[in-house]
Short mmCIF file of C-alpha atoms in Angstrom, two decimals:
data_model
loop_
_atom_site.label_atom_id
_atom_site.label_comp_id
_atom_site.label_asym_id
_atom_site.label_seq_id
_atom_site.Cartn_x
_atom_site.Cartn_y
_atom_site.Cartn_z
CA MET R 1439 -40.14 -16.15 33.41
CA SER R 1440 -42.10 -13.77 31.25
CA VAL R 1441 -40.75 -10.82 29.31
CA LEU R 1442 -42.09 -7.84 27.43
CA GLU R 1443 -45.30 -8.03 29.43
CA CYS R 1444 -46.35 -4.41 28.89
CA PRO R 1445 -48.01 -4.05 25.48
CA SER R 1446 -48.77 -0.43 26.31
CA ASP R 1447 -45.01 0.20 26.21
CA LEU R 1448 -44.44 -1.64 22.95
CA THR R 1449 -46.04 -1.33 19.53
CA LEU R 1450 -46.09 -4.43 17.36
CA ILE R 1451 -45.84 -3.75 13.64
CA SER R 1452 -46.34 -6.07 10.70
CA ASP R 1453 -43.35 -7.93 9.32
CA ASP R 1454 -43.49 -6.04 6.02
CA MET R 1455 -43.34 -2.63 7.71
CA SER R 1456 -39.97 -0.88 8.07
CA ILE R 1457 -38.79 1.38 10.86
CA GLY R 1458 -38.53 4.05 8.17
CA ASP R 1459 -42.30 3.80 7.70
CA VAL R 1460 -42.71 4.29 11.45
CA ILE R 1461 -40.49 7.36 11.48
CA ARG R 1462 -42.32 8.92 8.56
CA ASP R 1463 -45.58 8.47 10.50
CA VAL R 1464 -44.04 10.04 13.61
CA VAL R 1465 -42.88 13.03 11.58
CA ARG R 1466 -46.29 13.48 9.98
CA MET R 1467 -47.95 13.55 13.40
CA GLY R 1468 -45.55 16.26 14.66
CA PRO R 1469 -44.38 18.61 15.83
CA HIS R 1470 -44.16 17.15 19.33
CA GLU R 1471 -43.24 18.94 22.54
CA GLU R 1472 -40.63 16.38 23.56
CA PRO R 1473 -37.90 14.84 21.38
CA LEU R 1474 -38.74 11.27 20.40
CA HIS R 1475 -36.46 8.24 20.46
CA VAL R 1476 -37.82 5.67 18.05
CA LEU R 1477 -36.54 2.34 19.39
CA ASP R 1478 -36.33 -0.49 16.88
CA LEU R 1479 -36.10 -3.68 18.95
CA ASP R 1480 -35.72 -5.72 15.77
CA ASP R 1481 -32.37 -4.01 15.34
CA VAL R 1482 -31.29 -5.20 18.80
CA VAL R 1483 -32.31 -8.76 17.92
CA ARG R 1484 -30.44 -8.56 14.60
CA LYS R 1485 -27.33 -7.37 16.40
CA HIS R 1486 -27.47 -10.29 18.80
CA TYR R 1487 -27.75 -12.88 16.07
CA GLY R 1488 -24.98 -11.11 14.20
CA TRP R 1489 -22.71 -11.29 17.24
CA CYS R 1490 -23.42 -15.00 17.78
CA ALA R 1491 -22.72 -15.76 14.12
CA GLN R 1492 -19.45 -13.83 13.98
CA MET R 1493 -18.00 -14.56 17.43
CA PRO R 1494 -19.60 -17.85 18.51
CA ARG R 1495 -17.06 -18.47 21.27
CA VAL R 1496 -17.57 -15.08 22.94
CA LYS R 1497 -20.56 -14.78 25.28
CA PRO R 1498 -21.92 -11.20 25.32
CA TYR R 1499 -22.58 -9.55 28.69
CA TYR R 1500 -24.48 -6.41 27.73
CA ALA R 1501 -23.23 -3.21 29.41
CA VAL R 1502 -26.39 -1.97 31.15
CA LYS R 1503 -25.02 1.58 31.50
CA CYS R 1504 -25.14 2.13 27.73
CA ASN R 1505 -28.93 2.12 27.47
CA ASP R 1506 -31.08 0.77 30.29
CA ASP R 1507 -34.46 0.93 28.59
CA PRO R 1508 -36.42 -1.98 30.11
CA ARG R 1509 -37.54 -3.25 26.72
CA ILE R 1510 -33.94 -3.55 25.59
CA LEU R 1511 -32.87 -5.27 28.79
CA GLN R 1512 -35.77 -7.73 28.74
CA THR R 1513 -35.23 -8.50 25.06
CA LEU R 1514 -31.56 -9.28 25.66
CA MET R 1515 -32.44 -11.36 28.70
CA THR R 1516 -34.78 -13.42 26.52
CA LEU R 1517 -32.04 -13.85 23.93
CA GLY R 1518 -29.75 -15.28 26.61
CA THR R 1519 -27.08 -12.61 27.06
CA GLY R 1520 -25.36 -11.94 30.35
CA PHE R 1521 -25.12 -8.46 31.85
CA ASP R 1522 -22.27 -6.16 32.83
CA CYS R 1523 -23.42 -4.20 35.88
CA ALA R 1524 -21.44 -1.36 37.44
CA SER R 1525 -23.55 -0.44 40.47
CA LYS R 1526 -25.93 -1.75 43.08
CA GLY R 1527 -28.79 -0.13 41.18
CA GLU R 1528 -27.97 -1.97 37.96
CA MET R 1529 -27.64 -5.29 39.80
CA GLU R 1530 -30.94 -4.73 41.61
CA ARG R 1531 -32.65 -4.02 38.33
CA MET R 1532 -31.37 -7.06 36.49
CA LEU R 1533 -31.96 -9.42 39.40
CA GLY R 1534 -35.46 -7.96 39.66
CA TYR R 1535 -36.09 -8.97 36.06
CA GLY R 1536 -35.15 -12.53 36.94
CA VAL R 1537 -31.55 -12.60 35.68
CA LYS R 1538 -29.52 -15.24 37.53
CA PRO R 1539 -26.58 -13.95 39.63
CA GLU R 1540 -24.17 -16.07 37.58
CA SER R 1541 -25.27 -14.16 34.46
CA ILE R 1542 -23.97 -10.89 35.92
CA ILE R 1543 -20.41 -9.60 36.11
CA PHE R 1544 -19.91 -6.73 38.56
CA ALA R 1545 -17.49 -4.99 36.22
CA GLN R 1546 -16.66 -2.02 38.43
CA PRO R 1547 -13.05 -1.86 39.67
CA ALA R 1548 -13.91 0.82 42.26
CA LYS R 1549 -16.87 -0.57 44.20
CA SER R 1550 -18.57 0.95 47.22
CA ILE R 1551 -18.77 -1.16 50.37
CA PRO R 1552 -22.62 -1.19 50.34
CA SER R 1553 -22.66 -2.39 46.72
CA LEU R 1554 -20.12 -5.09 47.57
CA LEU R 1555 -22.23 -6.27 50.49
CA TYR R 1556 -25.31 -6.25 48.28
CA ALA R 1557 -23.52 -8.36 45.65
CA ARG R 1558 -22.55 -10.83 48.38
CA SER R 1559 -26.12 -11.02 49.69
CA LYS R 1560 -27.37 -11.85 46.18
CA GLN R 1561 -24.45 -14.15 45.28
CA VAL R 1562 -23.22 -12.00 42.40
CA SER R 1563 -19.72 -13.37 42.79
CA VAL R 1564 -17.78 -12.47 39.63
CA MET R 1565 -16.27 -8.99 39.82
CA THR R 1566 -13.27 -6.99 38.64
CA PHE R 1567 -10.41 -5.32 40.52
CA ASP R 1568 -7.31 -3.42 39.43
CA GLY R 1569 -5.51 -2.38 42.62
CA ALA R 1570 -4.35 -3.52 46.06
CA VAL R 1571 -6.81 -1.39 48.04
CA GLU R 1572 -9.75 -2.81 46.09
CA LEU R 1573 -8.40 -6.29 46.63
CA GLU R 1574 -8.15 -5.72 50.38
CA LYS R 1575 -11.68 -4.33 50.49
CA ILE R 1576 -13.10 -7.36 48.69
CA HIS R 1577 -11.07 -9.63 50.98
CA GLN R 1578 -12.70 -7.97 54.00
CA TYR R 1579 -16.30 -7.76 52.77
CA TYR R 1580 -16.68 -10.54 50.19
CA PRO R 1581 -13.78 -13.00 50.64
CA GLU R 1582 -15.45 -15.75 48.59
CA ALA R 1583 -15.83 -13.51 45.51
CA ARG R 1584 -14.52 -14.76 42.17
CA LEU R 1585 -12.16 -12.06 40.95
CA VAL R 1586 -11.13 -10.91 37.51
CA LEU R 1587 -8.01 -8.74 37.28
CA ARG R 1588 -8.56 -5.83 34.91
CA MET R 1589 -5.44 -4.90 32.99
CA ARG R 1590 -4.95 -1.77 30.93
CA HIS R 1591 -4.60 -1.98 27.17
CA ASP R 1592 -5.73 1.17 25.40
CA SER R 1593 -6.49 1.66 21.76
CA LEU R 1594 -5.16 4.91 20.33
CA LYS R 1595 -8.26 5.30 18.17
CA VAL R 1596 -11.21 5.45 20.55
CA ARG R 1597 -13.94 7.92 21.40
CA CYS R 1598 -13.30 7.56 25.12
CA SER R 1599 -10.15 6.07 26.67
CA LEU R 1600 -11.23 4.16 29.77
CA GLY R 1601 -7.65 3.25 30.67
CA LYS R 1602 -7.22 6.74 32.11
CA LYS R 1603 -9.44 5.62 34.98
CA PHE R 1604 -9.32 1.81 35.23
CA GLY R 1605 -6.92 -1.03 34.56
CA CYS R 1606 -3.52 -2.00 36.00
CA ASP R 1607 -0.34 -2.11 33.97
CA PRO R 1608 0.02 -5.74 32.79
CA ILE R 1609 3.81 -5.69 33.18
CA ALA R 1610 4.55 -3.44 36.15
CA GLU R 1611 1.50 -4.05 38.33
CA ALA R 1612 -0.45 -7.18 37.39
CA PRO R 1613 2.05 -9.85 38.56
CA GLU R 1614 2.46 -8.13 41.92
CA LEU R 1615 -1.31 -7.90 42.37
CA LEU R 1616 -1.71 -11.58 41.54
CA ARG R 1617 0.97 -12.50 44.08
CA TYR R 1618 -0.78 -10.35 46.69
CA ALA R 1619 -4.13 -12.00 45.89
CA ALA R 1620 -2.50 -15.39 46.37
CA THR R 1621 -1.18 -14.41 49.82
CA LEU R 1622 -4.72 -13.31 50.74
CA ARG R 1623 -6.00 -16.66 49.39
CA MET R 1624 -8.43 -14.83 47.09
CA ASN R 1625 -10.06 -16.71 44.21
CA VAL R 1626 -8.85 -14.94 41.06
CA ILE R 1627 -10.40 -16.67 38.05
CA GLY R 1628 -9.26 -14.62 35.07
CA ILE R 1629 -8.22 -11.45 33.26
CA SER R 1630 -10.25 -8.64 31.71
CA PHE R 1631 -9.47 -5.56 29.64
CA HIS R 1632 -11.33 -2.76 27.86
CA VAL R 1633 -9.65 -1.11 24.88
CA GLY R 1634 -11.87 2.00 25.08
CA SER R 1635 -15.31 3.10 23.93
CA ASP R 1636 -16.16 3.00 20.21
CA CYS R 1637 -12.79 1.64 19.10
CA ASP R 1638 -11.64 2.18 15.52
CA GLU R 1639 -8.62 -0.12 15.73
CA HIS R 1640 -9.54 -3.78 15.45
CA GLU R 1641 -5.94 -5.00 15.73
CA VAL R 1642 -5.80 -3.86 19.36
CA TYR R 1643 -7.94 -6.84 20.43
CA TYR R 1644 -5.37 -9.32 19.13
CA GLU R 1645 -2.57 -7.65 21.09
CA ALA R 1646 -4.69 -7.42 24.24
CA VAL R 1647 -5.59 -11.13 24.11
CA LYS R 1648 -1.91 -11.97 23.58
CA ILE R 1649 -0.91 -9.99 26.67
CA ALA R 1650 -3.71 -11.56 28.69
CA LYS R 1651 -2.39 -14.99 27.72
CA GLY R 1652 0.94 -14.05 29.28
CA LEU R 1653 -0.82 -13.26 32.56
CA PHE R 1654 -2.66 -16.59 32.40
CA GLU R 1655 0.72 -18.30 32.10
CA TYR R 1656 2.22 -16.27 34.94
CA ALA R 1657 -0.74 -17.06 37.19
CA LYS R 1658 -0.04 -20.77 36.74
CA THR R 1659 3.41 -20.32 38.26
CA ILE R 1660 1.88 -19.07 41.52
CA GLY R 1661 -0.85 -21.66 41.77
CA TYR R 1662 -3.80 -20.19 39.86
CA GLU R 1663 -5.72 -21.97 37.09
CA PHE R 1664 -7.64 -19.20 35.36
CA SER R 1665 -10.91 -20.06 33.64
CA LEU R 1666 -12.24 -16.71 32.32
CA LEU R 1667 -11.13 -14.14 29.76
CA ASP R 1668 -13.20 -10.95 29.48
CA ILE R 1669 -12.38 -8.95 26.33
CA GLY R 1670 -14.52 -5.97 27.39
CA GLY R 1671 -16.31 -3.63 25.02
CA GLY R 1672 -15.39 -1.00 22.46
CA PHE R 1673 -17.21 -2.60 19.55
CA PRO R 1674 -18.91 -0.03 17.28
CA GLY R 1675 -22.67 -0.03 16.84
CA ASP R 1676 -23.60 2.60 14.26
CA ASN R 1677 -25.49 1.33 11.22
CA ASP R 1678 -22.52 2.04 8.95
CA LYS R 1679 -19.92 0.35 11.17
CA PRO R 1680 -20.00 -3.47 10.88
CA ILE R 1681 -17.95 -5.54 13.32
CA ASP R 1682 -16.55 -7.98 10.78
CA ARG R 1683 -12.92 -6.89 11.15
CA TYR R 1684 -13.20 -6.82 14.94
CA ALA R 1685 -14.68 -10.30 15.00
CA GLN R 1686 -11.91 -11.59 12.77
CA ALA R 1687 -9.20 -10.13 15.01
CA VAL R 1688 -10.85 -11.55 18.13
CA ASN R 1689 -11.40 -14.99 16.62
CA VAL R 1690 -7.82 -15.24 15.38
CA ALA R 1691 -6.52 -14.23 18.81
CA ILE R 1692 -8.66 -16.53 20.92
CA ASP R 1693 -8.15 -19.49 18.58
CA GLN R 1694 -4.37 -18.98 18.79
CA PHE R 1695 -3.97 -18.20 22.48
CA PHE R 1696 -7.09 -19.80 24.01
CA PRO R 1697 -8.12 -22.66 21.70
CA ALA R 1698 -11.48 -24.29 22.31
CA GLU R 1699 -9.89 -27.36 23.89
CA SER R 1700 -8.35 -25.17 26.61
CA ASP R 1701 -11.81 -24.88 28.15
CA ILE R 1702 -11.36 -21.18 28.92
CA ARG R 1703 -14.66 -19.30 29.06
CA ILE R 1704 -14.59 -16.08 27.00
CA ILE R 1705 -16.99 -13.20 27.50
CA ALA R 1706 -17.27 -9.58 26.34
CA GLU R 1707 -19.07 -6.44 27.53
CA PRO R 1708 -20.61 -4.87 24.40
CA GLY R 1709 -22.89 -1.89 24.93
CA ARG R 1710 -22.78 0.49 21.99
CA TYR R 1711 -22.72 -2.45 19.56
CA TYR R 1712 -26.16 -3.62 20.64
CA VAL R 1713 -28.05 -0.35 20.84
CA SER R 1714 -26.47 2.52 18.91
CA SER R 1715 -28.28 1.91 15.62
CA ALA R 1716 -31.48 0.80 17.36
CA VAL R 1717 -32.58 4.37 18.20
CA THR R 1718 -33.44 7.18 15.80
CA LEU R 1719 -34.08 10.64 17.21
CA VAL R 1720 -36.95 12.67 15.77
CA SER R 1721 -36.58 16.29 16.87
CA PHE R 1722 -38.36 19.44 15.75
CA VAL R 1723 -37.48 23.07 15.10
CA ASP R 1724 -38.88 25.12 18.00
CA SER R 1725 -37.54 28.44 16.80
CA LYS R 1726 -35.51 30.05 14.05
CA ARG R 1727 -33.31 33.10 13.65
CA VAL R 1728 -31.99 34.58 10.42
CA MET R 1729 -28.57 36.21 10.91
CA LYS R 1730 -26.82 38.63 8.56
CA GLU R 1731 -23.07 38.19 9.01
CA LYS R 1732 -20.70 40.88 7.74
CA GLN R 1733 -17.92 39.50 5.57
CA PRO R 1734 -14.37 40.94 5.29
CA ASP R 1735 -15.19 42.30 1.82
CA GLY R 1736 -18.15 44.26 3.19
CA THR R 1737 -20.84 41.97 1.86
CA GLU R 1738 -23.41 40.19 3.99
CA LYS R 1739 -23.85 36.44 4.32
CA THR R 1740 -27.03 34.85 5.65
CA ARG R 1741 -26.68 32.28 8.42
CA MET R 1742 -29.57 30.30 9.85
CA TYR R 1743 -29.94 29.53 13.54
CA TYR R 1744 -32.31 26.66 14.36
CA TYR R 1745 -33.30 25.84 17.94
CA LEU R 1746 -34.40 22.21 18.32
CA ASN R 1747 -36.37 20.62 21.13
CA ASP R 1748 -33.34 18.42 21.95
CA GLY R 1749 -29.74 19.33 22.63
CA ILE R 1750 -26.51 18.79 24.54
CA PHE R 1751 -28.37 18.25 27.82
CA GLY R 1752 -30.49 15.61 26.11
CA THR R 1753 -29.53 13.21 23.35
CA PHE R 1754 -26.34 15.01 22.31
CA TYR R 1755 -24.21 14.82 25.47
CA CYS R 1756 -21.66 12.63 23.65
CA THR R 1757 -21.57 15.05 20.73
CA ALA R 1758 -20.39 17.78 23.09
CA HIS R 1759 -18.04 15.76 25.29
CA GLU R 1760 -16.81 12.90 23.12
CA ALA R 1761 -16.97 14.38 19.61
CA GLN R 1762 -19.60 11.89 18.49
CA PRO R 1763 -20.84 13.13 15.11
CA ALA R 1764 -24.41 14.36 14.72
CA ILE R 1765 -25.62 14.01 11.14
CA PRO R 1766 -28.99 15.70 10.51
CA ILE R 1767 -31.54 14.27 8.08
CA VAL R 1768 -34.06 16.87 6.87
CA GLU R 1769 -36.69 17.13 4.20
CA ARG R 1770 -35.63 19.21 1.22
CA LYS R 1771 -38.60 21.25 0.10
CA THR R 1772 -38.96 22.19 -3.55
CA GLY R 1773 -36.88 25.26 -4.33
CA ALA R 1774 -35.27 25.36 -0.87
CA LYS R 1775 -31.91 27.14 -0.74
CA ASP R 1776 -28.93 25.87 1.28
CA PHE R 1777 -27.51 28.15 3.97
CA PRO R 1778 -24.65 27.99 6.45
CA THR R 1779 -26.41 26.85 9.59
CA SER R 1780 -25.93 26.56 13.34
CA VAL R 1781 -28.14 24.03 15.14
CA TRP R 1782 -28.80 24.72 18.83
CA GLY R 1783 -30.54 22.90 21.64
CA PRO R 1784 -33.50 24.40 23.54
CA THR R 1785 -31.82 25.49 26.79
CA CYS R 1786 -30.48 28.92 27.76
CA ASP R 1787 -26.91 27.60 28.01
CA VAL R 1788 -24.64 28.94 25.26
CA MET R 1789 -22.82 25.60 25.33
CA ASP R 1790 -25.99 23.91 24.08
CA LEU R 1791 -24.74 23.83 20.50
CA ILE R 1792 -25.26 20.65 18.49
CA LEU R 1793 -23.82 21.67 15.09
CA PRO R 1794 -21.82 24.91 14.95
CA ASP R 1795 -21.50 25.04 11.18
CA VAL R 1796 -23.35 22.87 8.68
CA MET R 1797 -24.98 23.46 5.29
CA LEU R 1798 -28.72 22.76 5.36
CA PRO R 1799 -31.70 23.66 3.20
CA GLU R 1800 -33.89 26.30 4.81
CA LEU R 1801 -36.24 24.92 7.48
CA ASN R 1802 -39.33 26.34 9.13
CA VAL R 1803 -40.61 26.23 12.68
CA GLY R 1804 -42.21 22.83 13.25
CA ASP R 1805 -40.07 21.00 10.69
CA SER R 1806 -38.46 17.73 11.73
CA VAL R 1807 -34.74 17.02 12.05
CA VAL R 1808 -33.90 13.32 12.31
CA PHE R 1809 -30.67 11.79 13.64
CA GLU R 1810 -29.74 8.11 13.40
CA ASN R 1811 -27.49 6.07 15.72
CA CYS R 1812 -28.67 7.67 18.97
CA GLY R 1813 -29.12 4.55 21.08
CA ALA R 1814 -25.81 4.57 22.94
CA TYR R 1815 -25.83 6.89 25.97
CA GLY R 1816 -28.29 9.31 24.34
CA GLN R 1817 -31.00 8.53 26.90
CA VAL R 1818 -29.08 7.62 30.06
CA LEU R 1819 -26.98 10.81 30.09
CA ALA R 1820 -29.90 13.18 29.41
CA CYS R 1821 -31.11 15.51 32.17
CA ARG R 1822 -33.94 17.99 32.75
CA PHE R 1823 -31.85 21.15 32.72
CA ASN R 1824 -34.01 24.26 32.28
CA GLY R 1825 -37.11 22.12 32.79
CA PHE R 1826 -37.07 20.63 29.31
CA PRO R 1827 -38.43 17.06 29.06
CA LEU R 1828 -36.26 14.01 28.61
CA PRO R 1829 -36.49 12.32 25.23
CA LYS R 1830 -39.57 10.12 25.07
CA VAL R 1831 -38.85 6.54 23.96
CA ILE R 1832 -41.40 4.82 21.72
CA ALA R 1833 -40.57 1.19 21.00
CA TYR R 1834 -41.50 -0.99 18.03
CA LEU R 1835 -41.11 -4.69 17.28
CA ARG R 1836 -42.21 -6.82 14.36
CA GLU R 1837 -44.88 -9.42 15.04
CA GLY R 1838 -42.66 -12.23 13.76
CA THR R 1839 -39.83 -11.27 16.09
CA TRP R 1840 -42.26 -11.01 19.01
CA LYS R 1841 -43.28 -14.63 18.34
CA ILE R 1842 -39.63 -15.72 18.32
CA LEU R 1843 -38.99 -14.01 21.66
CA GLN R 1844 -42.07 -15.58 23.19
CA ASP R 1845 -40.96 -19.02 21.96
CA LEU R 1846 -37.50 -18.47 23.45
CA THR R 1847 -39.08 -17.48 26.76
CA ALA R 1848 -41.14 -20.65 26.86
CA ALA R 1849 -38.16 -22.82 25.92
CA SER R 1850 -35.90 -21.17 28.49
CA SER R 1851 -38.46 -21.59 31.25
CA ALA R 1852 -38.93 -25.26 30.45
CA ILE R 1853 -35.21 -25.99 30.32
CA SER R 1854 -34.31 -23.97 33.42
CA ALA R 1855 -36.74 -26.07 35.41
CA ARG R 1856 -34.67 -29.19 34.79
CA SER R 1857 -31.24 -28.43 33.30
CA LEU R 1858 -29.01 -26.05 35.24
CA ASP R 1859 -25.32 -26.72 34.85
CA SER R 1860 -24.09 -26.61 38.44
CA SER R 1861 -20.48 -25.99 37.45
CA ASP R 1862 -20.94 -22.44 36.27
CA GLY R 1863 -24.67 -21.75 36.32
CA LYS R 1864 -25.12 -21.58 32.55
CA LEU R 1865 -28.44 -22.69 31.15
CA LEU R 1866 -28.00 -25.59 28.79
CA VAL R 1867 -29.70 -23.84 25.90
CA THR R 1868 -28.22 -21.97 22.97
CA HIS R 1869 -31.10 -19.64 22.12
CA GLU R 1870 -30.95 -20.31 18.40
CA SER R 1871 -33.92 -20.04 16.11
CA SER R 1872 -34.96 -19.59 12.54
CA TYR R 1873 -34.79 -15.81 12.86
CA THR R 1874 -34.16 -14.15 9.51
CA PRO R 1875 -32.83 -10.58 9.61
CA ILE R 1876 -34.86 -8.11 7.58
CA VAL R 1877 -32.70 -5.78 5.53
CA GLU R 1878 -34.23 -2.33 5.20
CA ALA R 1879 -33.63 0.33 2.59
CA PRO R 1880 -32.56 3.73 3.93
CA TYR R 1881 -35.53 5.97 4.66
CA LEU R 1882 -36.00 9.57 3.72
CA VAL R 1883 -38.19 11.96 5.65
#
């Protein structure tokens, strides 16, 4: 197996260079026609080692839907994560990279028949369900599948509540579904949940694990011996949102309800955690309008309108639909005055409004506007409305980290040739190294 084989798609930088240095160079070379996503793969690697250090019992299965840039996926594959796939296309992609079927969970409770047949043909056997019709469909088209019942347990403090769409009630529905699965002689192996996207309530994981434990106990009474707990996603990923408190809640819960000696395998489906802070958007002012607004007292107030080369139909979809904050970073020129400002995207749609009211120093056409924490969903949800280009991703990795990834690739290839655990398909390697995270000072453009 070989990864990151396309040097034309990846720029190696020296170990003493920061991503802030890169961004300053990108700004100096602007303005650019398309918005630029500066991808810091070192940040992805740091996040992985942080996860392993803080939740060593929880195997991450990266949610491909969050950001499917090939360099991210191949980096995570090298680091030894699994992958949460929600479609035939995502499974095809990961299998095409060389990911083993047992390192994929088909975490889509509402699967199409063609995708189910594809999963069967490729032996992607672990998948979720949350209703009787889905169970019957899997029984018909993939009877040997290894099923994970997805229960609903919503956090009240999330950016997006996934329980509105997926997850059965753990009290009213789950026991009945398990009994039905038993009558169909289906192989249910565990329980999953997802508290919601970008959760701000760490305690919810403890309660969810506790409820899942109850379903494990109930399953025993009808003949099942569950072996898998999937705690889903919801972990924050912005550079100012550490996961310490989440990790503590998870560790306390799994140690209490699923101690290590119980031999229960525990996985999670982090997406935003891995990639949000890895991408910084560099956009530019395409146009400017100076507005004179009449005030109730008869005076005039100046408001600035700036039209960027990125907007709601690009990086800022989640700003419009999920209230994800957009915090602009701009250069303050000497003597620049602050004005009430509206920041717009480039399209002709009046809904293409990034920031309706913010105070900013005066900018000129061609000036840069930088936004951090754009790696989660900023690229995958973008479209070409009005003919504007998608954000262009430019990826960077430190030379020292590149060497570590190459060493991991060589080690994994050597071990996989001789040491595959036939019980669950896990490679007998823990992907640990002497990687030392590099702490960077905040940059200013």
